[in-house]
Structure formats: C-alpha cells, structure tokens
Short mmCIF file of C-alpha atoms in Angstrom, two decimals:
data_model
loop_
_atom_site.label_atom_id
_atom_site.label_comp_id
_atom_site.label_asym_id
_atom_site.label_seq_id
_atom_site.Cartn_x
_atom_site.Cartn_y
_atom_site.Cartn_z
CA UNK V 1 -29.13 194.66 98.15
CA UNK V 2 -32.31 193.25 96.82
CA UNK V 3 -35.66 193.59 99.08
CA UNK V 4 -38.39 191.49 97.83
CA UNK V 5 -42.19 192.17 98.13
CA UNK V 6 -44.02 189.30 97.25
CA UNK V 7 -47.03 189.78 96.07
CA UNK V 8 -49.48 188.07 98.55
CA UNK V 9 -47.65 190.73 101.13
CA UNK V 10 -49.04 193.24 99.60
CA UNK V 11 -51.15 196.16 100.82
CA UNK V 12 -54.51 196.38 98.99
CA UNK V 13 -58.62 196.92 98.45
CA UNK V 14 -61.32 195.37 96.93
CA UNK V 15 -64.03 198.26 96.21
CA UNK V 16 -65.85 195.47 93.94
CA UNK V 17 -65.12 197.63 90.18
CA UNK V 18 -61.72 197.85 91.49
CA UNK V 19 -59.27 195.31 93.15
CA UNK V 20 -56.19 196.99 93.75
CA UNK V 21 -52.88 195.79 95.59
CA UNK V 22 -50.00 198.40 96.52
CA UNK V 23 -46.58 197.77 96.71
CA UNK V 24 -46.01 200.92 98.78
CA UNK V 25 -48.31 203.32 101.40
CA UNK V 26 -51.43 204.23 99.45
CA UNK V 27 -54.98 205.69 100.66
CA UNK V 28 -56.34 203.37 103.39
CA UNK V 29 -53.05 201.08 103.49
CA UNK V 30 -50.24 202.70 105.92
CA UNK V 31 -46.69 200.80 106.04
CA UNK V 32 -43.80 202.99 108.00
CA UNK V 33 -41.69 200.50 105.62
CA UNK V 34 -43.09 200.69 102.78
CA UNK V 35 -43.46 204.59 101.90
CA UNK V 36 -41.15 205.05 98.60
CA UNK V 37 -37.75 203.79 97.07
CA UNK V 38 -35.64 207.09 96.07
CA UNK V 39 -37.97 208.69 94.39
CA UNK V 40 -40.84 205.92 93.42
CA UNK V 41 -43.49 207.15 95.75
CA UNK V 42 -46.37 204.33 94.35
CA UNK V 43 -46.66 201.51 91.93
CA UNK V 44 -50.64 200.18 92.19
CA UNK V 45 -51.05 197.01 90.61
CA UNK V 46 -54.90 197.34 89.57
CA UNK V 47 -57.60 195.60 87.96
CA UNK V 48 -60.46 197.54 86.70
CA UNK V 49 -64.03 195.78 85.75
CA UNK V 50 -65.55 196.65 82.60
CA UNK V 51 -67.56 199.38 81.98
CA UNK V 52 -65.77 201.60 85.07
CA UNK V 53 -63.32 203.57 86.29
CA UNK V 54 -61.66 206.40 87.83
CA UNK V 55 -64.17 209.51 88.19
CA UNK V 56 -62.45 213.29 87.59
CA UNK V 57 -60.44 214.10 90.22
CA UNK V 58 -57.44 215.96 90.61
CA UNK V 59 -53.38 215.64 91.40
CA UNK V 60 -50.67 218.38 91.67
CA UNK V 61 -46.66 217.74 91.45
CA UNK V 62 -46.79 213.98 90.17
CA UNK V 63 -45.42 212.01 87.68
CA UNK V 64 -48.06 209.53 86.67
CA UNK V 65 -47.11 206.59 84.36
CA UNK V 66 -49.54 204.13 83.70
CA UNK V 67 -48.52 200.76 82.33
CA UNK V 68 -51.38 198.88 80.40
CA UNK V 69 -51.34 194.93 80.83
CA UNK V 70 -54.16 193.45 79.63
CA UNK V 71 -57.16 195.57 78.25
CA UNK V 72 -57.20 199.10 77.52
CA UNK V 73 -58.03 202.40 79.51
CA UNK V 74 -59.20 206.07 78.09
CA UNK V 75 -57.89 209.02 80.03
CA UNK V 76 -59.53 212.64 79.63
CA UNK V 77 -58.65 216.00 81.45
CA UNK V 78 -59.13 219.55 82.06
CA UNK V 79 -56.25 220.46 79.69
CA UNK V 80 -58.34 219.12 76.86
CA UNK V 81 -56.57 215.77 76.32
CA UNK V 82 -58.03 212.21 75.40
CA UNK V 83 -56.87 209.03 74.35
CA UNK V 84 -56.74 204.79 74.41
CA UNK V 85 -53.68 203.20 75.65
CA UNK V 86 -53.96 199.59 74.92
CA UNK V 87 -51.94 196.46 76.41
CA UNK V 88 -47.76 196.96 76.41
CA UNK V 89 -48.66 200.66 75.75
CA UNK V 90 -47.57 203.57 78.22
CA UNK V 91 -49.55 206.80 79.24
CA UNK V 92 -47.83 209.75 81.41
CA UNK V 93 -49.04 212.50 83.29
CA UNK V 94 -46.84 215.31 84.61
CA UNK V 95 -49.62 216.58 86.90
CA UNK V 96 -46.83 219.94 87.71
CA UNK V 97 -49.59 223.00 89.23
CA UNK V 98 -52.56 220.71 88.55
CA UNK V 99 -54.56 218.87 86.66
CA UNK V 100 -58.01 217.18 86.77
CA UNK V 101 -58.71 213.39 84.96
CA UNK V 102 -60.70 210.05 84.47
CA UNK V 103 -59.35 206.89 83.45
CA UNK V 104 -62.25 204.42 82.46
CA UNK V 105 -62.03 200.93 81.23
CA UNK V 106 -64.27 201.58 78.48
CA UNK V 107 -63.29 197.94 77.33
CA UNK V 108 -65.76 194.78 77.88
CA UNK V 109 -63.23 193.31 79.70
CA UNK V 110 -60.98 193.31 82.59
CA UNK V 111 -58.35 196.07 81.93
CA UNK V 112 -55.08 195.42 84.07
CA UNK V 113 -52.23 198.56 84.92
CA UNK V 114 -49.55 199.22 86.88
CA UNK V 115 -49.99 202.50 88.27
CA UNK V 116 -46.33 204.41 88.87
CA UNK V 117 -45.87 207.67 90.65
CA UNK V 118 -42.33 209.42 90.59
CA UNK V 119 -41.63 212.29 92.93
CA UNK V 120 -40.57 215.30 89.88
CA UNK V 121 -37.19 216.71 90.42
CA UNK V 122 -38.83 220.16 90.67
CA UNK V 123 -42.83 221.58 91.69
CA UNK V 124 -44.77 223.39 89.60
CA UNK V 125 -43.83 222.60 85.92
CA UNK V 126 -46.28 222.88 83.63
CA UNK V 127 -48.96 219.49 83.06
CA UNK V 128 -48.72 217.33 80.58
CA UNK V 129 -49.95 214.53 78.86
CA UNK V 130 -49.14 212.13 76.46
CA UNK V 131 -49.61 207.96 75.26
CA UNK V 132 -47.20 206.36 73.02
CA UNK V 133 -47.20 202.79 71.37
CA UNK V 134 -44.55 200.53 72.32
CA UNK V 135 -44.69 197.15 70.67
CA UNK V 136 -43.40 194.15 72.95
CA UNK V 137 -41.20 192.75 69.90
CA UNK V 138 -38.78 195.53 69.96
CA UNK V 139 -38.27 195.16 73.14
CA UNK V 140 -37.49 191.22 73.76
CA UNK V 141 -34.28 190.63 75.66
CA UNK V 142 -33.95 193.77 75.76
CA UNK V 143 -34.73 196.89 77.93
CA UNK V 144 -36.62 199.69 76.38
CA UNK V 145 -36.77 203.12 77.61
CA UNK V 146 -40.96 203.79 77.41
CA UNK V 147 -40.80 207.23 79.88
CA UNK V 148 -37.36 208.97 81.15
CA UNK V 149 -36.29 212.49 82.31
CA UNK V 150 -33.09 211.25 82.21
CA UNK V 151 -30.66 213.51 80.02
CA UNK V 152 -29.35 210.67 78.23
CA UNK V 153 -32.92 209.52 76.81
CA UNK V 154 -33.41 212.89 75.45
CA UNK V 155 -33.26 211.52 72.09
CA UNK V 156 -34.32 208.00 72.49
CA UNK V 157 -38.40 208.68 71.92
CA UNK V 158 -39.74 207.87 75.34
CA UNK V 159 -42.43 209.57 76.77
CA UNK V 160 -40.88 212.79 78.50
CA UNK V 161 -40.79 213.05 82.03
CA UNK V 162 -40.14 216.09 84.90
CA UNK V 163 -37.18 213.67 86.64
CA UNK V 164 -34.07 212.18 86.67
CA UNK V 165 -35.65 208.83 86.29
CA UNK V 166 -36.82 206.15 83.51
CA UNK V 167 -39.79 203.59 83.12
CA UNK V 168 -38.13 200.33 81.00
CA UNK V 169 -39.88 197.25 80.00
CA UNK V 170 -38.69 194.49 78.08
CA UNK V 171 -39.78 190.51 77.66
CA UNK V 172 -37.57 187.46 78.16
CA UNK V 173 -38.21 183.76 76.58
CA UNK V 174 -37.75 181.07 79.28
CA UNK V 175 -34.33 180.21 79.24
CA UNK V 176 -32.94 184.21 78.38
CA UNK V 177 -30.72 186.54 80.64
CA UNK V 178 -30.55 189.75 80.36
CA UNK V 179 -27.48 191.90 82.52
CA UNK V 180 -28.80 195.89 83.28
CA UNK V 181 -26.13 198.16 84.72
CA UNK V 182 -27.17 200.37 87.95
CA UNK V 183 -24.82 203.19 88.71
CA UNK V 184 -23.96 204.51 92.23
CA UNK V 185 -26.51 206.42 93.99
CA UNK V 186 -29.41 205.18 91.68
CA UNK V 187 -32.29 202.40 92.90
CA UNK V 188 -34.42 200.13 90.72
CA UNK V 189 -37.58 198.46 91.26
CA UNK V 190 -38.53 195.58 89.12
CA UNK V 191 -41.91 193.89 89.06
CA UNK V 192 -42.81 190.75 86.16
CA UNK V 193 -45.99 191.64 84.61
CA UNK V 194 -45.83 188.30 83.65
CA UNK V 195 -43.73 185.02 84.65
CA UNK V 196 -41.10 184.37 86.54
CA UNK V 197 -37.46 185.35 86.95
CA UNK V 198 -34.45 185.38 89.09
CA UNK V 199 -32.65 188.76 89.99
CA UNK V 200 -29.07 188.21 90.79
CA UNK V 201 -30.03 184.67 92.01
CA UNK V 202 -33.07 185.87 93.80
CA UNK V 203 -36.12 184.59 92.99
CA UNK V 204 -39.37 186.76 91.72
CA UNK V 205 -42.96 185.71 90.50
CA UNK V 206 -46.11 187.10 88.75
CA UNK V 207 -46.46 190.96 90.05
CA UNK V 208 -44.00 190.12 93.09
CA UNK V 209 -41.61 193.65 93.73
CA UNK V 210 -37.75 193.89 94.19
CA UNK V 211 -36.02 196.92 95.23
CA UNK V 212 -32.56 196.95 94.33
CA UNK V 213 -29.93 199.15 95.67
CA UNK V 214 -25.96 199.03 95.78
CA UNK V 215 -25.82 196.19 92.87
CA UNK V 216 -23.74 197.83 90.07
CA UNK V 217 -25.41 195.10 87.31
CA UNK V 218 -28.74 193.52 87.70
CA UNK V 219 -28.88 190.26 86.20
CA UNK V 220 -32.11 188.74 85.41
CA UNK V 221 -32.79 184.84 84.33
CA UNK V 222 -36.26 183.97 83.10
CA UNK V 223 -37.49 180.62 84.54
CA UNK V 224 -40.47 180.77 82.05
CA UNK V 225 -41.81 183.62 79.33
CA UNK V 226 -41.73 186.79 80.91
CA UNK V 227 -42.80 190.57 80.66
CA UNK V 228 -41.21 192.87 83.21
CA UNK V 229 -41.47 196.44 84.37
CA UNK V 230 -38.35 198.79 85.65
CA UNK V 231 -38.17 201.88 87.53
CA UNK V 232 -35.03 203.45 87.99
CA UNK V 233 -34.50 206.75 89.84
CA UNK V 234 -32.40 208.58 92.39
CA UNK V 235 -31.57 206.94 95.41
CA UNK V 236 -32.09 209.58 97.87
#
C-alpha cells in the first residue's frame, strides 16, 4: 500500500522567519490521520529566513534528524556541542533524559530542512549529538544509509541512532530506477527533496510524502533529476 500526501495537503504555519509545512500532527496543526507511520512521529519540511532561527529550548526521548537542503544551519546545546551542517549533510540528536538547543540559519540566505523525529526503541538513553558529511555523488542511484540504529548498519558509518530504524538518501538522473527491498513488518516514508518520481507506478512531486506499507520492493522511476529522502522503521 502506498498513501500519498501531496504537498499542497499539507498541515503548516507561516510565523514570517519561518514557513513550515508538516506532513504529520505538529504544534497548532491536529490530524486524527495523520499522527505517525510506525515509528516516524514528524517530518517538518521548513524554511528558515536568514539571520534566524530556533531559540534554546528543550526535548526529552527523541530522535532528531535534520536533513539540510539548501543553506546551512548551526546547532548548539547544553551538552557543550556546536557545529554547521551544510546542504546534503545530516545532523542527529538523541535527545534520551534531555537536552536543551538552537538551530539558527546563520547563513544570508534561505536555509531549507527536513525535520525527522523517530520514536527511540527505549526512554532515557543518554543524549547525543553528532553531524556528518555525506556527499550527493556517492550516493547517485543509489541509497545511502546517512543515520540507522539498525544492527546491520553498525558498521556502515551512519550517524548512530537509539532505534531500529534508518534515514537513506540517494539522487536519481531523469530516466534512472532504482528497486529498494522492504521486509515484513517494516514501513517507509519517502519524500523528493527535489523532482519528481514514480513509486511503484504512483506518482510523487517536489516535497510530496508516500507512506508505504506491505510492498516487499519499492521501485522508484525518476521523471526528471531527483534528490530523495527515506525513512524506514518498524511498522507497529
């Protein structure tokens, strides 16, 4: 089964420094339908204006992956950490018994993210933070593990995370198809940064959501150049 979201059906705010859709229930926008898929509890598609951001504030039993389009943002928090993630780069933050942090677009331009949360297998693990480069060539046709708790990732150098679950990304060239396996009693959700694409004959634009269930491969077809974004986790 594939469920699309398109993107205009999206739930969303415009707070002027910040224009952000979601794709599931988040702060002021309440869907009985749209609360999680397995264990994705939020992916924020967000555009932050120069010279802003997100103030300190604080998150418990979370894990946080943020997925830089276009721009760059800084993260600092109370466990001492700092950093830049720039464009096709991946931050995470296990936020396990708490944690405080900013994110600023210290950039002077639009900065562009997808904003992932994933429900940890297990509460209070210790925080954690950490930013990794992932360069978009390596990755064409191609998934590429960028985050995963999953045991067989251990050794693949993606960002660690406190679940049985993986962030992927790879780019297509118009034209490419790329087949992704999905084993029983696991669920995706796929969302093109960039372009579009069909999944398993389906159609899916720019920053349009599909949440797949009960497909054993996922075949996707670029209609033009595109750069998408893959959760998978438990189903349940």
């Amino acid at each position: 089964m594939i469920e699309v979201r398109p993107f205009k059906t999206l739930g969303g705010a415009d707070h002027g420094w910040l224009k952000a859709r979601h794709h599931f229930s988040f702060a002021g926008y309440h869907d009985p339908a749209r609360m999680n898929w397995g264990r994705l509890r939020v992916w924020n598609d967000d555009e932050i204006a120069a010279g802003t951001g997100f103030d300190p504030h604080p998150h418990r039993d979370m894990e946080i992956v943020t997925y830089v389009r276009d721009g760059a943002i800084t993260h600092r928090d109370s466990l001492g950490n700092e950093g830049r993630t720039e464009a096709g780069d991946v931050q995470i933050m296990s936020a396990g018994t708490g944690v405080v942090h900013s994110e600023y677009n210290l950039e002077p331009e639009t900065t562009r993210i997808f904003q992932i949360w994933i429900i940890p297998d297990r509460r209070g693990a210790t925080p954690n933070w950490g930013a990794k480069q992932f360069p978009k060539a390596s990755r064409e046709a191609g998934f590429e593990v960028l985050a995963s708790g999953r045991p067989q990732d251990a050794e693949s150098g993606a960002l660690p995370l406190n679940v049985d679950g993986a962030v992927l990304a790879t780019t297509l060239k118009a034209g490419q198809t790329l087949r992704q396996p999905l084993a029983e009693g696991r669920a995706a959700y796929l969302v093109p940064a960039k372009g579009a694409v069909t999944v398993n004959g389906v159609a899916l634009g720019a920053r349009d959501g599909a949440g797949i269930v009960d497909e054993p491969v996922i075949e996707i077809t670029a209609g033009e150049d595109a750069e998408l974004v893959l959760v998978e986790v438990a189903k349940e």
